[in-house]
């Protein structure tokens, strides 16, 4: 600084001062340039060294495994080496290779490195060897190779169950605490081996949480329910107790469920995210049933609906809404909570778990023909109910099997002349249309026994009044809706005799070829 003032006093010219400052700037610029060049040289040297190291490690791996370079197979390992070369040593890579080749053949070892290159950072002695022994105990040596081919990440398994002692403790826990058999334990080992790395203290805490929340169950009942959940959803038991408790609170407070029903019927819900999964679905369902108590009733009857994908639920609601629009018009004042979708959600919740394309749509298209509805659009001039109105009357008809229940029952009504269908199952214009409740009546437990018993008595009844009543035929409402007592009283039948007939006839109607013969020919069934 003092030199600057001396120069200024001797040479007061501002030009000289500026020249001096420029000299200082030039010196700084020169110093900066030299430093940058040195840094570039160091970086270039480092990159050269890095490339050389990665190539060396790759060559070592390929040579040990007798493999050729293939970009599609080895690029993941190469990229991992570039990212981790500062932490990996040649000795570490060599130790992991030695471990792999000791226990696996070259092809399996190559597959593990190609798919799970992170294994190179594992300590062969303290991590990989215990893990391998643990997995061998689970799968057996012959199946472990198959398991590794299916999931090369198995050797990266993390947890506390690396040694056989912990494995045995978990087995004892499952057998003693949940009363699972050795076969059931073996199934869990095969399907979800990670469970056997979980500390027993963690498993005990989770089971204790479920037992304390299942207030209305005895200890034995709770144990049976928890054991069933363990078999179906073992992944829930490795979650933190806090996470499980948080989700239980949400399902109880917001969805109206109880812990008993969650554990017994819908344990998988405890593995779903509240923010990303449960809350959006609850919002969608609330649009169709705004009343919280009514929605809770629906969810209690079938909590599995919360496990469906939201897109899947929305697609089904949209389909039912289109039926409403076709039947009532797009300008209808129909609200979401008064829609067909709302009625199904409230009265026949399990229907929403059925496949839309493979189950619901074929069923509705068949019913539309049986009800005499040529298309989803029913003209207001038509004397028949619209498709939406028919489904609203008894939405549970959609929960029955098309081939196992609905079609055979429709065939019964057609052959007994309660309705008249053409060869394509379409209702004839002059025929009456049956309600969904009529089509849902049990064929083997109600319709066939009553029909056959009635006709077996038709020409053998001594009571003239009863004979005249029987000559009028078997009314549909007596056939379908009446109790057995009312059915017998209507025609003065002996209730005990009918009860014996029904008990003996049902197995034959249900499990023999006589049912098919009767449906096709109308010949009586031998009892």
Coordinates of C-alpha atoms in Angstrom, one line a residue, residues 195-484:
X195 CA -39.7 -61.9 8.0
X196 CA -37.1 -64.2 9.5
X197 CA -34.6 -61.3 9.7
X198 CA -37.0 -59.3 11.8
X199 CA -36.1 -59.1 15.6
X200 CA -38.5 -61.1 17.6
X201 CA -39.0 -58.1 19.9
X202 CA -40.5 -56.2 16.9
X203 CA -42.8 -59.1 16.0
X204 CA -44.0 -59.3 19.6
X205 CA -44.7 -55.6 19.7
X206 CA -46.8 -55.8 16.6
X207 CA -48.8 -58.8 17.8
X208 CA -49.3 -57.1 21.2
X209 CA -50.7 -54.0 19.4
X210 CA -53.2 -56.1 17.5
X211 CA -54.3 -58.0 20.6
X212 CA -54.8 -54.9 22.7
X213 CA -56.8 -53.2 19.9
X214 CA -59.1 -56.3 19.3
X215 CA -61.1 -55.5 22.4
X216 CA -64.1 -57.7 21.5
X217 CA -62.2 -60.8 20.8
X218 CA -60.9 -63.4 23.3
X219 CA -57.2 -64.2 23.4
X220 CA -57.8 -67.3 21.3
X221 CA -59.9 -65.6 18.7
X222 CA -57.4 -62.7 18.4
X223 CA -54.6 -65.3 18.0
X224 CA -56.5 -67.1 15.2
X225 CA -57.1 -63.8 13.4
X226 CA -53.5 -62.5 13.7
X227 CA -52.2 -65.9 12.6
X228 CA -54.4 -65.7 9.5
X229 CA -53.1 -62.2 8.8
X230 CA -49.5 -63.5 9.2
X231 CA -50.1 -66.1 6.5
X232 CA -51.9 -63.8 4.1
X233 CA -50.0 -60.5 4.7
X234 CA -46.6 -61.2 6.4
X235 CA -45.3 -57.9 5.0
X236 CA -47.4 -56.0 7.5
X237 CA -45.4 -57.4 10.4
X238 CA -42.1 -55.8 9.3
X239 CA -43.6 -52.3 9.4
X240 CA -43.0 -50.1 12.4
X241 CA -45.5 -50.3 15.2
X242 CA -46.0 -46.5 14.9
X243 CA -46.9 -46.8 11.2
X244 CA -49.4 -49.6 11.8
X245 CA -51.0 -47.8 14.7
X246 CA -51.3 -44.6 12.6
X247 CA -53.1 -46.4 9.8
X248 CA -55.4 -48.3 12.2
X249 CA -56.4 -44.9 13.7
X250 CA -57.2 -43.6 10.2
X251 CA -59.3 -46.6 9.2
X252 CA -61.2 -46.5 12.5
X253 CA -61.9 -42.7 12.7
X254 CA -62.2 -41.8 9.0
X255 CA -63.6 -45.0 7.5
X256 CA -65.7 -46.3 10.4
X257 CA -63.9 -49.7 10.6
X258 CA -62.9 -51.5 13.7
X259 CA -59.6 -53.2 14.4
X260 CA -61.3 -56.6 14.6
X261 CA -62.6 -56.4 11.0
X262 CA -59.3 -55.0 9.8
X263 CA -57.2 -57.8 11.2
X264 CA -59.7 -60.5 10.2
X265 CA -60.7 -59.4 6.7
X266 CA -58.5 -56.5 5.5
X267 CA -55.0 -56.7 7.0
X268 CA -53.4 -55.6 3.7
X269 CA -54.9 -52.1 4.2
X270 CA -52.3 -51.5 6.9
X271 CA -49.6 -51.6 4.2
X272 CA -51.2 -48.8 2.1
X273 CA -50.2 -45.1 2.3
X274 CA -52.8 -42.9 3.9
X275 CA -51.9 -39.8 1.9
X276 CA -51.3 -41.4 -1.5
X277 CA -53.8 -44.2 -1.4
X278 CA -56.5 -44.4 1.3
X279 CA -57.5 -40.7 1.5
X280 CA -58.0 -40.2 -2.3
X281 CA -60.2 -43.4 -2.4
X282 CA -62.2 -42.3 0.6
X283 CA -62.8 -39.0 -1.1
X284 CA -64.1 -40.8 -4.2
X285 CA -66.4 -43.0 -2.3
X286 CA -67.7 -40.1 -0.2
X287 CA -68.9 -38.4 -3.5
X288 CA -71.4 -41.3 -3.9
X289 CA -72.3 -41.8 -0.3
X290 CA -71.8 -38.4 1.5
X291 CA -73.3 -39.7 4.7
X292 CA -70.4 -40.9 6.9
X293 CA -72.5 -43.5 8.8
X294 CA -73.9 -45.0 5.6
X295 CA -70.5 -45.1 4.0
X296 CA -69.1 -46.7 7.1
X297 CA -71.8 -49.4 6.9
X298 CA -70.8 -50.1 3.3
X299 CA -67.1 -50.3 4.2
X300 CA -67.7 -52.6 7.1
X301 CA -69.6 -55.0 4.9
X302 CA -66.7 -55.1 2.4
X303 CA -63.5 -53.3 3.6
X304 CA -61.6 -54.9 0.7
X305 CA -62.9 -52.2 -1.5
X306 CA -60.3 -49.8 -0.1
X307 CA -57.6 -52.0 -1.5
X308 CA -58.8 -51.6 -5.1
X309 CA -56.9 -49.3 -7.4
X310 CA -58.5 -45.9 -7.6
X311 CA -58.6 -46.0 -11.4
X312 CA -60.3 -49.4 -11.2
X313 CA -63.0 -48.0 -8.9
X314 CA -63.5 -44.9 -11.0
X315 CA -63.9 -47.0 -14.2
X316 CA -66.7 -49.0 -12.5
X317 CA -68.5 -45.9 -11.2
X318 CA -68.2 -44.3 -14.7
X319 CA -69.8 -47.4 -16.3
X320 CA -72.7 -47.3 -13.9
X321 CA -73.1 -43.6 -14.4
X322 CA -73.3 -44.2 -18.2
X323 CA -76.2 -46.6 -17.6
X324 CA -77.9 -43.9 -15.6
X325 CA -77.3 -41.4 -18.4
X326 CA -78.6 -43.7 -21.1
X327 CA -81.7 -44.5 -19.0
X328 CA -82.5 -41.0 -17.7
X329 CA -80.8 -38.7 -20.1
X330 CA -77.7 -36.5 -19.6
X331 CA -79.9 -33.6 -18.4
X332 CA -81.3 -35.7 -15.5
X333 CA -81.3 -34.0 -12.1
X334 CA -80.0 -37.3 -10.7
X335 CA -77.2 -36.7 -8.2
X336 CA -74.2 -38.9 -7.4
X337 CA -75.6 -40.0 -4.1
X338 CA -78.9 -41.1 -5.8
X339 CA -77.2 -42.9 -8.7
X340 CA -77.0 -46.6 -9.6
X341 CA -73.3 -46.5 -8.5
X342 CA -74.4 -45.2 -5.1
X343 CA -77.0 -47.9 -4.8
X344 CA -74.6 -50.7 -5.6
X345 CA -71.9 -49.2 -3.3
X346 CA -74.4 -49.1 -0.4
X347 CA -76.4 -52.3 -1.0
X348 CA -74.0 -54.6 -2.9
X349 CA -70.5 -53.4 -2.0
X350 CA -68.7 -56.7 -3.0
X351 CA -69.9 -56.2 -6.6
X352 CA -67.3 -53.4 -7.0
X353 CA -64.5 -55.9 -6.4
X354 CA -65.5 -57.9 -9.5
X355 CA -63.8 -57.5 -12.8
X356 CA -65.6 -54.9 -14.9
X357 CA -64.8 -56.4 -18.3
X358 CA -64.9 -60.1 -17.4
X359 CA -67.7 -60.1 -14.9
X360 CA -69.9 -57.1 -14.5
X361 CA -70.4 -56.1 -18.1
X362 CA -71.2 -59.6 -19.4
X363 CA -73.6 -60.1 -16.5
X364 CA -75.5 -56.8 -17.2
X365 CA -75.6 -57.4 -20.9
X366 CA -77.2 -60.9 -20.3
X367 CA -79.7 -59.4 -17.8
X368 CA -80.6 -56.7 -20.2
X369 CA -81.7 -59.3 -22.8
X370 CA -83.6 -61.3 -20.2
X371 CA -85.4 -58.2 -19.1
X372 CA -86.3 -57.4 -22.6
X373 CA -84.1 -54.3 -22.9
X374 CA -82.6 -54.2 -26.3
X375 CA -79.9 -51.7 -25.4
X376 CA -78.8 -49.7 -22.4
X377 CA -81.2 -47.0 -23.6
X378 CA -84.8 -47.7 -22.6
X379 CA -87.3 -45.4 -24.2
X380 CA -89.7 -43.6 -21.9
X381 CA -92.5 -45.1 -24.0
X382 CA -91.5 -48.6 -23.0
X383 CA -93.8 -50.3 -20.5
X384 CA -90.8 -52.1 -19.1
X385 CA -88.5 -50.8 -16.4
X386 CA -85.2 -49.3 -17.6
X387 CA -82.0 -51.2 -17.0
X388 CA -81.0 -48.8 -14.3
X389 CA -84.3 -49.2 -12.5
X390 CA -84.1 -53.0 -12.7
X391 CA -80.6 -53.0 -11.2
X392 CA -81.5 -50.6 -8.5
X393 CA -84.3 -52.9 -7.3
X394 CA -81.9 -55.7 -6.4
X395 CA -78.3 -54.8 -7.1
X396 CA -77.1 -57.9 -5.3
X397 CA -78.0 -59.9 -8.5
X398 CA -74.7 -58.7 -9.8
X399 CA -72.8 -60.6 -7.1
X400 CA -74.1 -64.0 -8.4
X401 CA -72.3 -66.1 -10.9
X402 CA -73.5 -65.8 -14.4
X403 CA -72.8 -69.4 -15.4
X404 CA -73.4 -71.0 -12.0
X405 CA -76.5 -69.1 -10.8
X406 CA -78.2 -66.6 -13.1
X407 CA -78.2 -68.5 -16.4
X408 CA -79.5 -71.8 -14.9
X409 CA -82.2 -70.0 -13.0
X410 CA -83.3 -68.1 -16.1
X411 CA -83.4 -71.4 -18.0
X412 CA -85.6 -72.9 -15.2
X413 CA -88.1 -70.0 -15.5
X414 CA -88.1 -70.3 -19.3
X415 CA -88.7 -74.0 -19.3
X416 CA -91.5 -73.8 -16.7
X417 CA -93.1 -71.0 -18.8
X418 CA -92.9 -68.2 -16.2
X419 CA -91.1 -66.2 -18.9
X420 CA -90.6 -66.8 -22.6
X421 CA -87.2 -66.3 -24.2
X422 CA -86.0 -66.9 -27.7
X423 CA -82.9 -68.9 -28.6
X424 CA -80.7 -66.0 -27.8
X425 CA -82.1 -65.5 -24.3
X426 CA -84.0 -62.4 -25.3
X427 CA -87.4 -61.9 -23.7
X428 CA -90.3 -62.1 -26.0
X429 CA -92.4 -58.9 -26.3
X430 CA -95.5 -60.5 -24.9
X431 CA -93.8 -62.1 -21.9
X432 CA -93.7 -60.7 -18.4
X433 CA -90.3 -59.5 -17.0
X434 CA -89.0 -61.0 -13.8
X435 CA -87.4 -58.9 -11.0
X436 CA -83.8 -59.3 -10.1
X437 CA -84.9 -60.8 -6.8
X438 CA -86.8 -63.5 -8.6
X439 CA -83.7 -64.3 -10.7
X440 CA -81.6 -64.5 -7.6
X441 CA -83.8 -67.1 -5.9
X442 CA -81.9 -70.4 -5.1
X443 CA -82.5 -72.9 -7.8
X444 CA -81.5 -76.0 -5.8
X445 CA -82.8 -75.0 -2.4
X446 CA -86.1 -73.4 -3.3
X447 CA -87.3 -73.4 -6.9
X448 CA -86.7 -77.0 -8.0
X449 CA -87.8 -78.7 -4.7
X450 CA -91.1 -76.7 -4.6
X451 CA -91.8 -77.1 -8.3
X452 CA -91.2 -80.8 -8.3
X453 CA -93.1 -81.4 -5.0
X454 CA -96.0 -79.4 -6.3
X455 CA -96.3 -81.4 -9.5
X456 CA -95.9 -84.7 -7.8
X457 CA -99.0 -83.9 -5.7
X458 CA -101.0 -82.3 -8.5
X459 CA -103.0 -85.4 -9.5
X460 CA -102.9 -87.3 -6.3
X461 CA -104.4 -84.8 -3.9
X462 CA -107.7 -86.0 -2.3
X463 CA -108.6 -82.6 -0.9
X464 CA -110.9 -81.1 -3.6
X465 CA -110.4 -77.5 -2.5
X466 CA -106.6 -78.0 -2.6
X467 CA -107.0 -79.7 -5.9
X468 CA -108.8 -76.7 -7.4
X469 CA -106.1 -74.4 -6.0
X470 CA -103.4 -76.5 -7.5
X471 CA -105.1 -76.6 -10.9
X472 CA -104.5 -72.9 -11.1
X473 CA -100.8 -73.5 -11.0
X474 CA -98.0 -72.5 -8.7
X475 CA -98.0 -68.7 -8.4
X476 CA -94.6 -67.0 -8.9
X477 CA -94.8 -65.2 -5.5
X478 CA -95.4 -68.5 -3.7
X479 CA -92.7 -70.2 -5.6
X480 CA -90.1 -67.5 -5.0
X481 CA -90.9 -65.4 -1.9
X482 CA -93.0 -67.5 0.5
X483 CA -91.6 -69.4 3.4
X484 CA -91.8 -73.2 3.4

